[in-house]
Short mmCIF file of N, CA and C in Angstrom, two decimals:
data_model
loop_
_atom_site.label_atom_id
_atom_site.label_comp_id
_atom_site.label_asym_id
_atom_site.label_seq_id
_atom_site.Cartn_x
_atom_site.Cartn_y
_atom_site.Cartn_z
N UNK A 580 121.27 121.25 81.83
CA UNK A 580 120.23 121.10 80.83
C UNK A 580 118.90 121.55 81.55
N UNK A 581 118.14 122.35 80.85
CA UNK A 581 116.98 122.91 81.44
C UNK A 581 115.73 122.25 80.98
N UNK A 582 115.98 121.00 80.25
CA UNK A 582 114.76 120.26 79.89
C UNK A 582 113.76 121.02 78.94
N UNK A 583 114.03 121.87 78.13
CA UNK A 583 113.24 122.64 77.22
C UNK A 583 112.20 123.47 78.10
N UNK A 584 112.54 123.94 79.16
CA UNK A 584 111.76 124.82 80.04
C UNK A 584 111.91 126.37 79.70
N UNK A 585 113.18 126.66 79.07
CA UNK A 585 113.35 128.18 78.78
C UNK A 585 112.35 128.70 77.85
N UNK A 586 111.91 128.06 76.82
CA UNK A 586 111.10 128.52 75.86
C UNK A 586 109.84 128.99 76.48
N UNK A 587 109.36 127.96 77.19
CA UNK A 587 107.94 128.08 78.05
C UNK A 587 107.99 129.27 78.91
N UNK A 588 109.14 129.39 79.59
CA UNK A 588 109.32 130.42 80.55
C UNK A 588 109.29 131.75 79.89
N UNK A 589 110.03 131.92 78.88
CA UNK A 589 110.05 133.20 77.97
C UNK A 589 108.73 133.58 77.48
N UNK A 590 107.88 132.55 77.04
CA UNK A 590 106.55 132.95 76.45
C UNK A 590 105.65 133.45 77.71
N UNK A 591 105.71 132.80 78.77
CA UNK A 591 104.98 133.17 79.99
C UNK A 591 105.35 134.51 80.47
N UNK A 592 106.65 134.83 80.48
CA UNK A 592 107.10 136.04 80.98
C UNK A 592 106.68 137.10 80.14
N UNK A 593 106.67 137.05 78.83
CA UNK A 593 106.15 138.01 77.86
C UNK A 593 104.74 138.39 77.94
N UNK A 594 103.90 137.25 78.16
CA UNK A 594 102.49 137.32 78.30
C UNK A 594 102.21 138.09 79.61
N UNK A 595 102.80 137.73 80.70
CA UNK A 595 102.59 138.18 81.97
C UNK A 595 103.14 139.47 82.28
N UNK A 596 104.05 140.04 81.48
CA UNK A 596 104.95 141.26 81.77
C UNK A 596 103.90 142.62 81.89
N UNK A 597 104.11 143.27 82.97
CA UNK A 597 103.15 144.35 83.30
C UNK A 597 103.00 145.32 82.13
N UNK A 598 103.93 145.47 81.29
CA UNK A 598 103.79 146.47 80.05
C UNK A 598 103.09 145.73 78.89
N UNK A 599 102.77 144.52 78.98
CA UNK A 599 102.10 143.78 77.82
C UNK A 599 100.63 144.35 77.65
N UNK A 600 100.42 144.79 76.40
CA UNK A 600 99.13 145.34 76.19
C UNK A 600 98.51 144.56 74.86
N UNK A 601 99.17 143.63 74.42
CA UNK A 601 98.75 142.90 73.37
C UNK A 601 97.94 141.72 73.74
N UNK A 602 98.32 140.97 74.84
CA UNK A 602 97.63 139.74 75.31
C UNK A 602 96.97 140.15 76.63
N UNK A 603 95.47 140.06 76.68
CA UNK A 603 94.85 140.35 77.80
C UNK A 603 94.32 138.90 78.45
N UNK A 604 94.62 138.90 79.80
CA UNK A 604 94.15 137.58 80.53
C UNK A 604 93.21 137.99 81.43
N UNK A 605 92.24 137.18 81.51
CA UNK A 605 91.26 137.45 82.73
C UNK A 605 91.99 136.91 84.00
N UNK A 606 91.39 137.45 85.02
CA UNK A 606 92.11 137.11 86.42
C UNK A 606 92.52 135.64 86.67
N UNK A 607 91.67 134.72 86.53
CA UNK A 607 91.95 133.34 86.73
C UNK A 607 92.88 132.74 85.71
N UNK A 608 92.87 133.20 84.38
CA UNK A 608 93.95 132.72 83.51
C UNK A 608 95.30 133.29 83.84
N UNK A 609 95.30 134.55 84.34
CA UNK A 609 96.48 135.31 84.78
C UNK A 609 97.17 134.37 85.88
N UNK A 610 96.36 134.15 86.90
CA UNK A 610 96.71 133.28 87.97
C UNK A 610 97.31 131.91 87.61
N UNK A 611 96.60 131.28 86.62
CA UNK A 611 97.00 129.96 86.21
C UNK A 611 98.39 130.02 85.49
N UNK A 612 98.60 131.09 84.67
CA UNK A 612 99.74 131.28 83.86
C UNK A 612 100.82 131.55 84.86
N UNK A 613 100.72 132.36 85.87
CA UNK A 613 101.62 132.81 86.85
C UNK A 613 102.07 131.51 87.63
N UNK A 614 101.08 130.67 88.01
CA UNK A 614 101.48 129.29 88.70
C UNK A 614 102.38 128.56 87.78
N UNK A 615 102.01 128.49 86.49
CA UNK A 615 102.78 127.58 85.55
C UNK A 615 104.25 128.23 85.44
N UNK A 616 104.33 129.54 85.43
CA UNK A 616 105.74 130.23 85.31
C UNK A 616 106.55 129.77 86.50
N UNK A 617 105.71 129.99 87.80
CA UNK A 617 106.59 129.67 89.01
C UNK A 617 107.11 128.35 89.03
N UNK A 618 106.18 127.37 88.58
CA UNK A 618 106.56 125.87 88.68
C UNK A 618 107.69 125.68 87.73
N UNK A 619 107.59 126.17 86.39
CA UNK A 619 108.55 125.88 85.37
C UNK A 619 109.93 126.49 85.76
N UNK A 620 109.91 127.72 86.41
CA UNK A 620 111.01 128.51 86.81
C UNK A 620 111.67 127.77 87.89
N UNK A 621 110.96 127.27 88.80
CA UNK A 621 111.49 126.57 90.16
C UNK A 621 112.11 125.23 89.66
N UNK A 622 111.34 124.51 88.83
CA UNK A 622 111.92 123.25 88.31
C UNK A 622 113.24 123.54 87.42
N UNK A 623 113.30 124.37 86.65
CA UNK A 623 114.50 124.89 85.83
C UNK A 623 115.60 125.13 86.83
N UNK A 624 115.32 125.88 87.82
CA UNK A 624 116.48 126.22 88.78
C UNK A 624 117.11 125.00 89.41
N UNK A 625 116.05 124.01 89.88
CA UNK A 625 116.52 122.87 90.61
C UNK A 625 117.45 122.04 89.57
N UNK A 626 116.84 121.97 88.35
CA UNK A 626 117.65 121.08 87.39
C UNK A 626 119.03 121.74 87.04
N UNK A 627 118.97 123.11 87.01
CA UNK A 627 120.15 123.72 86.55
C UNK A 627 121.36 123.79 87.64
N UNK A 628 121.00 123.89 88.85
CA UNK A 628 121.92 124.00 89.97
C UNK A 628 122.28 122.69 90.65
N UNK A 629 121.52 121.68 90.39
CA UNK A 629 121.90 120.41 91.04
C UNK A 629 122.55 119.43 90.11
N UNK A 630 123.81 119.24 90.31
CA UNK A 630 124.51 118.32 89.35
C UNK A 630 123.94 116.83 89.49
N UNK A 631 123.50 116.57 90.75
CA UNK A 631 122.76 115.23 90.98
C UNK A 631 121.35 115.09 90.14
N UNK A 632 120.82 116.10 90.05
CA UNK A 632 119.39 116.12 89.45
C UNK A 632 119.43 115.35 88.01
N UNK A 633 120.38 115.68 87.23
CA UNK A 633 120.43 114.95 85.84
C UNK A 633 120.95 113.51 86.05
N UNK A 634 121.57 113.26 86.99
CA UNK A 634 122.15 111.75 87.25
C UNK A 634 121.16 111.01 87.80
N UNK A 635 120.20 111.54 88.65
CA UNK A 635 119.34 110.72 89.36
C UNK A 635 118.04 110.68 88.55
N UNK A 636 117.80 111.53 87.69
CA UNK A 636 116.46 111.36 86.89
C UNK A 636 116.55 110.28 85.84
N UNK A 637 115.45 109.61 85.83
CA UNK A 637 115.26 108.44 84.76
C UNK A 637 115.06 109.19 83.42
N UNK A 638 115.34 108.49 82.38
CA UNK A 638 114.85 108.96 81.09
C UNK A 638 113.42 109.28 80.90
N UNK A 639 112.70 108.44 81.67
CA UNK A 639 111.14 108.59 81.52
C UNK A 639 110.75 109.85 82.22
N UNK A 640 111.31 110.18 83.34
CA UNK A 640 110.92 111.43 83.95
C UNK A 640 111.51 112.67 83.14
N UNK A 641 112.71 112.69 82.58
CA UNK A 641 113.15 113.78 81.68
C UNK A 641 112.34 113.87 80.49
N UNK A 642 111.62 112.77 79.91
CA UNK A 642 110.85 112.74 78.86
C UNK A 642 109.52 113.41 79.23
N UNK A 643 109.04 113.09 80.49
CA UNK A 643 107.74 113.76 81.03
C UNK A 643 107.88 115.26 81.17
N UNK A 644 109.07 115.75 81.74
CA UNK A 644 109.22 117.31 81.74
C UNK A 644 109.16 117.77 80.51
N UNK A 645 109.99 117.21 79.40
CA UNK A 645 109.94 117.84 78.03
C UNK A 645 108.59 117.80 77.49
N UNK A 646 107.82 116.81 77.69
CA UNK A 646 106.39 116.68 77.16
C UNK A 646 105.60 117.73 77.68
N UNK A 647 105.50 117.82 79.00
CA UNK A 647 104.59 118.79 79.63
C UNK A 647 105.07 120.29 79.30
N UNK A 648 106.34 120.40 79.15
CA UNK A 648 106.82 121.92 78.88
C UNK A 648 106.45 122.28 77.29
N UNK A 649 106.50 121.16 76.38
CA UNK A 649 106.13 121.37 74.91
C UNK A 649 104.70 121.53 74.85
N UNK A 650 103.92 120.66 75.67
CA UNK A 650 102.52 120.83 75.51
C UNK A 650 101.90 122.12 75.94
N UNK A 651 102.43 122.70 77.02
CA UNK A 651 102.01 123.90 77.46
C UNK A 651 102.47 124.94 76.49
N UNK A 652 103.63 124.96 75.97
CA UNK A 652 104.14 125.92 75.07
C UNK A 652 103.26 125.89 73.75
N UNK A 653 103.06 124.72 73.27
CA UNK A 653 102.26 124.54 72.02
C UNK A 653 100.86 125.05 72.23
N UNK A 654 100.28 124.79 73.51
CA UNK A 654 98.85 125.20 73.72
C UNK A 654 98.76 126.86 73.73
N UNK A 655 99.65 127.38 74.43
CA UNK A 655 99.71 128.92 74.48
C UNK A 655 99.87 129.38 72.97
N UNK A 656 100.99 128.97 72.49
CA UNK A 656 101.29 129.54 71.10
C UNK A 656 100.24 129.28 70.07
N UNK A 657 99.68 128.24 70.11
CA UNK A 657 98.69 127.88 69.08
C UNK A 657 97.45 128.79 69.27
N UNK A 658 97.00 129.08 70.50
CA UNK A 658 95.93 129.95 70.76
C UNK A 658 96.28 131.47 70.46
N UNK A 659 97.40 131.82 70.59
CA UNK A 659 97.96 133.13 70.28
C UNK A 659 97.85 133.25 68.68
N UNK A 660 98.45 132.41 68.10
CA UNK A 660 98.31 132.42 66.60
C UNK A 660 96.76 132.49 66.11
N UNK A 661 95.99 131.63 66.75
CA UNK A 661 94.50 131.48 66.35
C UNK A 661 93.92 132.91 66.49
N UNK A 662 94.23 133.45 67.62
CA UNK A 662 93.62 134.82 67.85
C UNK A 662 94.10 135.90 66.98
N UNK A 663 95.45 135.87 66.54
CA UNK A 663 95.98 136.79 65.61
C UNK A 663 95.37 136.64 64.15
N UNK A 664 95.18 135.31 63.89
CA UNK A 664 94.67 135.11 62.62
C UNK A 664 93.25 135.51 62.39
N UNK A 665 92.39 135.30 63.39
CA UNK A 665 90.92 135.64 63.35
C UNK A 665 90.81 137.02 63.31
N UNK A 666 91.68 137.83 63.83
CA UNK A 666 91.45 139.33 63.76
C UNK A 666 92.72 139.96 63.79
N UNK A 667 93.43 140.05 62.55
CA UNK A 667 94.79 140.56 62.36
C UNK A 667 94.92 142.03 62.80
N UNK A 668 93.78 142.71 62.80
CA UNK A 668 93.97 144.16 63.11
C UNK A 668 93.58 144.55 64.54
N UNK A 669 93.42 143.55 65.25
CA UNK A 669 93.17 143.68 66.72
C UNK A 669 94.35 144.21 67.44
N UNK A 670 94.18 145.21 68.24
CA UNK A 670 95.39 145.71 69.07
C UNK A 670 95.59 144.87 70.32
N UNK A 671 94.68 144.11 70.74
CA UNK A 671 94.66 143.18 71.77
C UNK A 671 93.92 142.02 71.71
N UNK A 672 94.18 140.95 72.38
CA UNK A 672 93.31 139.68 72.26
C UNK A 672 93.32 139.14 73.65
N UNK A 673 92.01 138.58 74.08
CA UNK A 673 91.80 137.95 75.19
C UNK A 673 92.36 136.42 75.07
N UNK A 674 93.22 135.99 75.92
CA UNK A 674 93.68 134.53 75.86
C UNK A 674 92.99 133.66 76.80
N UNK A 675 92.17 132.69 76.32
CA UNK A 675 91.44 131.75 77.25
C UNK A 675 91.90 130.27 76.89
N UNK A 676 92.49 129.70 77.91
CA UNK A 676 92.96 128.43 77.77
C UNK A 676 92.40 127.46 78.61
N UNK A 677 91.30 126.79 78.22
CA UNK A 677 90.62 125.84 79.00
C UNK A 677 91.25 124.68 79.56
N UNK A 678 92.20 124.25 78.76
CA UNK A 678 92.89 123.05 79.01
C UNK A 678 94.29 123.23 79.71
N UNK A 679 94.48 124.47 80.18
CA UNK A 679 95.69 124.76 80.87
C UNK A 679 95.85 124.02 82.22
N UNK A 680 94.66 123.79 82.99
CA UNK A 680 94.83 123.15 84.28
C UNK A 680 95.36 121.77 84.08
N UNK A 681 95.05 121.05 82.93
CA UNK A 681 95.64 119.81 82.84
C UNK A 681 97.16 119.77 82.60
N UNK A 682 97.58 120.78 81.95
CA UNK A 682 99.10 120.91 81.74
C UNK A 682 99.69 121.33 82.94
N UNK A 683 99.03 122.20 83.83
CA UNK A 683 99.73 122.57 85.01
C UNK A 683 99.84 121.31 85.94
N UNK A 684 98.78 120.51 86.00
CA UNK A 684 98.77 119.34 86.89
C UNK A 684 99.92 118.49 86.41
N UNK A 685 100.09 118.23 85.18
CA UNK A 685 101.09 117.39 84.62
C UNK A 685 102.66 118.06 84.91
N UNK A 686 102.60 119.38 84.82
CA UNK A 686 104.00 119.93 85.28
C UNK A 686 104.22 119.92 86.77
N UNK A 687 103.11 119.87 87.53
CA UNK A 687 103.32 119.77 88.98
C UNK A 687 103.73 118.22 89.26
N UNK A 688 103.22 117.43 88.56
CA UNK A 688 103.62 115.97 88.80
C UNK A 688 105.10 115.77 88.46
N UNK A 689 105.62 116.44 87.37
CA UNK A 689 106.98 116.41 87.07
C UNK A 689 107.69 117.07 88.30
N UNK A 690 107.24 118.15 88.77
CA UNK A 690 108.04 118.79 89.83
C UNK A 690 108.20 118.23 91.09
N UNK A 691 107.42 117.06 91.36
CA UNK A 691 107.56 116.53 92.75
C UNK A 691 108.73 115.69 92.73
#
């Protein structure tokens, strides 16, 4: 079980893809999203590869992982939708996520 990390990882990979021209990230936002992608991917690998991981994890920790992944995904997707709705004809949009640091910290907490 990947604890709902696949969807978040997919969104981050699409935004960070080198050929992406739709979503523009300023340097520090790109760094933050890349950091989140690395952490989510690493956590997913650990959970997928270790049969002990699911047996040793408490329901509370599994819930925290799910919540952190959902919160990050919701934050990114809602910002993307807001940008598209505010200017439907735009060829590209700048993504700015001021609350992303909080989500990354929560994801890091789950990762330890």
